[in-house]
Amino acid sequence: MVKNRIENLLLKVKSPSRYIGGELNSVVKDKSKVDVRFAFCFPDSYEVGMSHLGMKILYSLKNKRENFWCERVFAPWVDFEQLMRENDIPLYALESLDPVKDFDFIGFTIQYELCYTNILNMLDLAGLPVKAKDRTDDMPIVVAGGPCVCNPEPLVDFIDLFIIGEGEEVNLELMDLYADLKKRGCSKKEFLEAAAEIEGIYVPSFYDVYYNDDGTVKDVVSNSSHAPHIVRKRIIRNLDEVFYPESFVVPYCEIVHDRAVVEVLRGCIRGCRFCQAGFIYRPFREKSSDTIVKQTKSLCESTGYEEVSLSSLSTSDLSDINETLTQLSDYTEKENVNLSLPSMRIDKFSGELMEQIQKVRKSGLTFAPEAGTQRLRDVINKNITEEEIIRACRLAFFEGGYTAVKLYFMLGLPTETDDDIRGIAELAEKITDLFYSNPNRPRGKHIQISISCATFVPKPFTPFEFEPQASEAEIKHKQKLLLDSIRSRKRINVSWHNYRVSILEAVLAKGDRRLCDTIYEAWRLGCKFDGWDELYRYDLWLKAFEKTGVDVDFYAHRARAYDEVMPWQHLDYLVSKEFLVKENQKAREGVTTPNCREKCSGCGVSKCIGGACFGKDKS
Amino acid sequence: MEKINLRARFEKSGRAVYISHLDLMRTMQRAFKRSKIPVWYTEGFNPHIYLNFPLALSLGVIGRAEFMDFAVTEPADFAALRDSLNREMPEGLRILEIFEPQYENKDVGFADYRIDFHGGAEPCETLSMLEKMLAEDKIEVDKRSKSKGMVKTDIKPHINVMETELCDGFLRVFVRLPAGLKMNINAGVFTDAFADYSKIEFTKICAERTKILCLDGQDFI
């Protein structure tokens, strides 16, 4: 039995409670009484994966069905992985401690590009061939979903099928189909054929890719009568009524987001042109305040968490945010529960909201202007003015007593010039001056401004999918210029993400099928946990690029024409390509687009859902 | 608000032995919260459930009589409190009884352990090695000191092996070790010292803390 064998090893590794299961609210069933066993894999550490809301939703959803049993699997940290390999312990699921190779499904949720090598490593650790073509009919079906599968092409060699869009309905349809075909003794191929007919299921082996002489994609064509030419993503029509867990598995060790989380809305009205989530999760749908309050109470009571967070891409865009907060704080104050509100927009920052945030604890404030000048903020359609930033900071300093502000920016945005970089420094200096202009500022206190700069990564299904990523030399120049432009070095500190990580993100995000070999090679060379600075091996990735003949510039640093066939062209995320082109042109002209609530920008989503997203014509 | 101080004796076994001390604190706070008993919160800007553990237990060691202090805001029946809490305890944690504390943290002086040394050698050989070690003038181990970093410490005077039992495939040792604020030797320090001295490669060492005692030898309650 796996349990006895791992118990001997657990005291030799860091944080062993994450490898043994048994957490509160974890679901244990009698395996002889279920039809379909699903190993839900998060290709990163327990602490990261257990914080992920999508996994919590699908875990509860599947387990609510009596005949399905969904279990959790995470990537073991390197110390435990080594012991597992030395002792021939295969990757196992936390509920039953059974090897995942004996399951019906292995499902990965893919949240970021930097976990791709972990997917291969987990399959290998499970004792399975990492390539789909090498796995036989007696092995589990390997599926994947999540935001990254909007361009699944770099992973097609390893995954049998992808789940495109929101999972609440299609996951159950897929498992029902499997249960049915399993009873009838169908082959894997027959299952994949039937699955390909479900809306939102993409079986990559049923598609052939043709290339032009210049290396760009010429066409992606279905080679099976079961597979549609275009796979359209699934969406949940009514978010207020969709399944939501009444309880979460409560871990023993501290995880990244160690709190109850209530999803309050899906999609985003904003249309920031760099933001993939803002486009691929459209349309905007929200929950009523009654539902939010009910779900908050239920989660807090079943978990004992002392903190609840209202989660979404932009929580301040909830229509009745103030009413919801009033209702919620009646409950949370009585129960000593902290309410946290991430993802608040700077232009929505009010005295009322500040008061709510402060009830939790007065940590620093974080705003994301993303760009240093109004011109560039208009290019990216951030729709935030300098006055709004200053107003929010004035409120925070003069009335809130804050002394620390964190500002997020991106470097290497399309059309960015040196003036835009200097603008970041100027904005930070203005905020510093504002702080000291307050006659009632806390005595002896100084302002601390942290500027955090990410490198812009162009992503599929955004108006910037056509854009090249800035080169390393350009980014280095921008970083130096920013540092040189800051006068108050003591009060303003600057940090940035590792460029060499961002470049891998760019290649993988916009890559095609030919990158499967590269990922395989990188993994074979020892790459894993690429998102972890201490384990990231850029040198090995360079070797893998070289060995597989991949030109980084071709994928990351090349501007793509509007009429270029993208490797993900056969997937439909409801937002039309014409709209992305139009938005890209507007970006070039520095023209903004109003948010969806103000005016429909005609992105194509409303046509797909058969009615307007907002107002009286709402579908 | 009224504050009635209480102490719980609890068991930590099974999968719960892998819960670290810090994590145990969080796990217990959440169980208290779910139980809805009238537990007392600390007063201040960020109120939280007050919990205090008179003696921490090392990761991996089973605890049969661990203690945890908390407070309630209104008088309550001890057995009912215990049952309410036990309904919310995760696997491996169980409250055995609740009572009013008699001693304070600083009174803790010793802890009794039952330790099974499995494999590596015949139990009788293990025993003779243990006897040999105990007959030495000194048993030096590296111990972390607050001011001087790692220092060599002689633990020999502090090890009180009370009984040994030759069992099928393992040697069982009952040992009393100093615990608490003045002098603290974890079971792990003793088992590491023995493994190091005997050069026996044990396949498994199972340690269980069976009792906590005061400096004067009374049971800590």
Coordinates of N, CA, C and O in Angstrom, one line a residue, chain A residues 473-557:
Chain A
A473 N 17.7 43.5 -25.0 CA 18.5 44.8 -25.0 C 17.6 46.0 -24.8 O 17.9 46.9 -24.0
E474 N 16.4 45.9 -25.5 CA 15.5 47.0 -25.3 C 15.0 47.1 -23.8 O 14.9 48.2 -23.3
I475 N 14.7 46.0 -23.3 CA 14.2 46.0 -21.9 C 15.3 46.4 -20.9 O 15.0 47.2 -20.0
K476 N 16.5 46.0 -21.1 CA 17.6 46.4 -20.3 C 17.7 48.0 -20.3 O 17.9 48.6 -19.3
H477 N 17.6 48.5 -21.5 CA 17.7 50.0 -21.7 C 16.6 50.6 -20.9 O 16.8 51.6 -20.2
K478 N 15.4 50.1 -21.0 CA 14.2 50.7 -20.3 C 14.4 50.6 -18.8 O 14.1 51.6 -18.1
Q479 N 14.9 49.5 -18.4 CA 15.1 49.4 -16.9 C 16.1 50.4 -16.4 O 15.9 51.0 -15.4
K480 N 17.2 50.5 -17.2 CA 18.3 51.5 -16.7 C 17.7 52.9 -16.8 O 17.9 53.7 -15.8
L481 N 17.0 53.2 -17.8 CA 16.4 54.6 -18.0 C 15.5 54.9 -16.8 O 15.5 56.0 -16.2
L482 N 14.7 53.9 -16.4 CA 13.8 54.1 -15.3 C 14.5 54.4 -14.0 O 14.2 55.4 -13.3
L483 N 15.5 53.6 -13.8 CA 16.3 53.8 -12.5 C 17.0 55.2 -12.6 O 17.0 55.9 -11.6
D484 N 17.5 55.6 -13.7 CA 18.2 56.9 -13.8 C 17.2 58.0 -13.7 O 17.7 59.1 -13.3
S485 N 16.0 57.8 -14.0 CA 15.0 58.9 -13.9 C 14.4 59.1 -12.6 O 13.7 60.1 -12.3
I486 N 14.7 58.3 -11.6 CA 14.1 58.4 -10.3 C 15.1 59.2 -9.4 O 16.3 58.9 -9.3
R487 N 14.6 60.3 -8.8 CA 15.4 61.2 -8.0 C 15.4 60.6 -6.5 O 16.4 60.5 -5.9
S488 N 14.1 60.4 -6.0 CA 14.0 60.0 -4.6 C 14.3 58.5 -4.5 O 13.4 57.7 -4.2
R489 N 15.5 58.1 -4.6 CA 15.9 56.7 -4.6 C 15.5 56.0 -3.2 O 15.3 54.8 -3.2
K490 N 15.5 56.8 -2.2 CA 15.3 56.3 -0.9 C 13.8 56.0 -0.7 O 13.4 55.1 0.1
R491 N 12.9 56.7 -1.4 CA 11.5 56.6 -1.1 C 10.9 55.7 -2.2 O 9.7 55.2 -2.0
I492 N 11.5 55.6 -3.3 CA 10.9 54.8 -4.4 C 11.8 53.6 -4.8 O 13.0 53.8 -5.1
N493 N 11.3 52.5 -4.6 CA 12.2 51.3 -5.1 C 11.5 50.6 -6.2 O 10.3 50.6 -6.4
V494 N 12.4 50.1 -7.1 CA 12.0 49.5 -8.3 C 12.4 48.1 -8.4 O 13.5 47.7 -8.0
S495 N 11.5 47.2 -8.8 CA 11.9 45.8 -9.0 C 11.3 45.4 -10.4 O 10.3 46.0 -10.8
W496 N 11.8 44.4 -10.9 CA 11.2 43.8 -12.2 C 11.3 42.3 -12.2 O 12.1 41.7 -11.6
H497 N 10.5 41.8 -13.1 CA 10.5 40.3 -13.3 C 11.7 40.0 -14.2 O 12.2 40.9 -15.0
N498 N 12.1 38.8 -14.1 CA 13.2 38.3 -14.9 C 12.8 38.2 -16.4 O 11.9 37.5 -16.7
Y499 N 13.5 39.0 -17.2 CA 13.2 39.0 -18.6 C 13.2 37.6 -19.3 O 12.4 37.3 -20.1
R500 N 14.2 36.8 -18.8 CA 14.4 35.5 -19.4 C 13.3 34.6 -19.1 O 13.1 33.5 -19.8
V501 N 12.5 34.9 -18.1 CA 11.2 34.1 -17.9 C 10.2 34.6 -18.8 O 9.4 33.9 -19.5
S502 N 10.1 36.0 -19.0 CA 9.0 36.5 -19.9 C 9.2 36.1 -21.3 O 8.2 35.9 -22.0
I503 N 10.4 35.9 -21.7 CA 10.6 35.5 -23.1 C 10.1 34.1 -23.4 O 9.5 33.8 -24.4
L504 N 10.3 33.2 -22.4 CA 9.8 31.9 -22.5 C 8.3 31.9 -22.5 O 7.6 31.2 -23.3
E505 N 7.7 32.7 -21.7 CA 6.2 32.9 -21.7 C 5.8 33.3 -23.1 O 4.8 32.8 -23.6
A506 N 6.5 34.2 -23.7 CA 6.1 34.7 -25.0 C 6.1 33.6 -26.1 O 5.2 33.4 -26.9
V507 N 7.2 32.8 -26.1 CA 7.4 31.8 -27.0 C 6.3 30.7 -26.9 O 5.6 30.3 -27.8
L508 N 6.1 30.3 -25.6 CA 5.1 29.2 -25.4 C 3.6 29.7 -25.6 O 2.8 29.0 -26.1
A509 N 3.4 31.0 -25.3 CA 2.0 31.5 -25.4 C 1.6 31.6 -26.9 O 0.5 31.3 -27.2
K510 N 2.6 32.0 -27.7 CA 2.2 32.1 -29.1 C 2.8 31.0 -30.0 O 2.8 31.2 -31.3
G511 N 3.2 30.0 -29.4 CA 3.8 28.9 -30.2 C 2.9 28.0 -31.0 O 1.6 28.1 -30.8
D512 N 3.4 27.2 -31.8 CA 2.6 26.2 -32.6 C 3.1 24.8 -32.2 O 3.8 24.6 -31.3
R513 N 2.6 23.8 -33.0 CA 2.8 22.4 -32.7 C 4.3 22.0 -32.6 O 4.7 21.1 -32.0
R514 N 5.1 22.8 -33.4 CA 6.5 22.4 -33.5 C 7.2 22.6 -32.1 O 8.3 22.1 -31.9
L515 N 6.6 23.3 -31.2 CA 7.2 23.5 -29.9 C 7.0 22.3 -29.0 O 7.7 22.3 -27.9
C516 N 6.2 21.4 -29.4 CA 6.1 20.2 -28.5 C 7.4 19.5 -28.3 O 7.8 19.1 -27.2
D517 N 8.2 19.4 -29.4 CA 9.5 18.8 -29.3 C 10.4 19.6 -28.4 O 11.2 19.0 -27.7
T518 N 10.3 20.9 -28.4 CA 11.1 21.7 -27.6 C 10.8 21.5 -26.1 O 11.7 21.4 -25.3
I519 N 9.5 21.5 -25.8 CA 9.1 21.3 -24.4 C 9.6 19.9 -23.9 O 10.1 19.8 -22.8
Y520 N 9.4 18.9 -24.8 CA 9.8 17.6 -24.5 C 11.3 17.6 -24.2 O 11.8 17.0 -23.2
E521 N 12.1 18.2 -25.1 CA 13.5 18.3 -24.9 C 13.9 19.0 -23.6 O 14.8 18.6 -22.9
A522 N 13.3 20.1 -23.3 CA 13.6 20.9 -22.1 C 13.3 20.1 -20.9 O 14.1 20.1 -20.0
W523 N 12.2 19.4 -20.9 CA 11.9 18.5 -19.8 C 12.9 17.4 -19.6 O 13.4 17.1 -18.5
R524 N 13.3 16.8 -20.8 CA 14.3 15.7 -20.7 C 15.6 16.2 -20.2 O 16.3 15.5 -19.5
L525 N 15.9 17.5 -20.5 CA 17.2 18.1 -20.0 C 17.1 18.4 -18.5 O 18.1 18.7 -17.9
G526 N 15.9 18.4 -17.9 CA 15.8 18.6 -16.5 C 14.9 19.8 -16.1 O 14.9 20.2 -14.9
C527 N 14.3 20.5 -17.1 CA 13.5 21.7 -16.7 C 12.2 21.3 -16.0 O 11.5 20.3 -16.5
K528 N 11.9 21.9 -14.9 CA 10.6 21.8 -14.3 C 10.5 23.0 -13.3 O 11.4 23.7 -13.1
F529 N 9.3 23.2 -12.9 CA 9.0 24.4 -12.0 C 9.6 25.6 -12.6 O 10.3 26.4 -11.9
D530 N 9.4 25.9 -13.9 CA 10.0 27.0 -14.6 C 9.6 28.4 -14.0 O 10.2 29.4 -14.1
G531 N 8.4 28.3 -13.3 CA 7.9 29.6 -12.7 C 8.6 29.9 -11.4 O 8.3 30.9 -10.8
W532 N 9.5 29.0 -10.9 CA 10.2 29.3 -9.6 C 11.6 29.7 -9.9 O 12.4 28.9 -10.5
D533 N 11.9 30.9 -9.6 CA 13.3 31.5 -9.9 C 14.4 30.5 -9.5 O 15.3 30.4 -10.3
E534 N 14.3 29.9 -8.4 CA 15.4 29.1 -7.9 C 15.6 27.8 -8.7 O 16.6 27.1 -8.7
L535 N 14.6 27.4 -9.5 CA 14.7 26.2 -10.3 C 14.7 26.5 -11.8 O 14.9 25.5 -12.6
Y536 N 14.5 27.7 -12.2 CA 14.4 28.0 -13.6 C 15.7 27.9 -14.3 O 16.7 28.4 -13.8
R537 N 15.8 27.2 -15.4 CA 17.1 26.9 -16.1 C 17.0 27.4 -17.5 O 16.7 26.7 -18.4
Y538 N 17.2 28.7 -17.6 CA 17.2 29.3 -19.0 C 18.2 28.7 -19.9 O 18.0 28.5 -21.1
D539 N 19.3 28.3 -19.3 CA 20.4 27.7 -20.1 C 19.9 26.4 -20.8 O 20.2 26.1 -21.9
L540 N 19.1 25.6 -20.0 CA 18.6 24.4 -20.6 C 17.6 24.6 -21.6 O 17.5 23.9 -22.7
W541 N 16.8 25.7 -21.4 CA 15.8 26.0 -22.4 C 16.5 26.4 -23.7 O 16.0 26.1 -24.8
L542 N 17.5 27.2 -23.6 CA 18.3 27.6 -24.8 C 18.8 26.4 -25.6 O 18.7 26.3 -26.8
K543 N 19.3 25.4 -24.8 CA 19.8 24.2 -25.4 C 18.6 23.5 -26.2 O 18.8 23.0 -27.3
A544 N 17.5 23.5 -25.5 CA 16.3 22.8 -26.1 C 15.9 23.5 -27.4 O 15.6 22.9 -28.4
F545 N 15.9 24.8 -27.4 CA 15.6 25.6 -28.6 C 16.5 25.2 -29.7 O 16.1 25.0 -30.8
E546 N 17.8 25.2 -29.3 CA 18.8 25.0 -30.3 C 18.7 23.6 -30.9 O 18.6 23.4 -32.1
K547 N 18.5 22.6 -30.0 CA 18.5 21.2 -30.5 C 17.3 21.0 -31.3 O 17.3 20.1 -32.3
T548 N 16.1 21.6 -31.1 CA 14.9 21.4 -31.9 C 14.8 22.4 -33.0 O 13.7 22.4 -33.6
G549 N 15.8 23.2 -33.2 CA 15.7 24.1 -34.3 C 14.7 25.2 -34.2 O 14.1 25.7 -35.2
V550 N 14.4 25.7 -32.9 CA 13.4 26.7 -32.8 C 14.1 28.1 -32.7 O 15.0 28.3 -31.9
D551 N 13.5 29.0 -33.5 CA 14.1 30.4 -33.5 C 13.2 31.2 -32.5 O 12.0 31.5 -32.9
V552 N 13.7 31.6 -31.4 CA 13.0 32.4 -30.4 C 12.4 33.6 -31.0 O 11.3 34.0 -30.8
D553 N 13.2 34.3 -31.9 CA 12.7 35.5 -32.5 C 11.5 35.3 -33.3 O 10.6 36.2 -33.3
F554 N 11.4 34.2 -34.0 CA 10.3 33.9 -34.9 C 9.0 33.9 -34.1 O 8.0 34.4 -34.5
Y555 N 9.0 33.4 -32.9 CA 7.8 33.3 -32.1 C 7.6 34.5 -31.2 O 6.5 35.0 -31.1
A556 N 8.6 35.0 -30.6 CA 8.4 36.1 -29.6 C 8.6 37.5 -30.2 O 8.0 38.4 -29.8
H557 N 9.6 37.7 -31.1 CA 10.0 39.0 -31.5 C 9.5 39.5 -32.9 O 10.0 40.5 -33.4

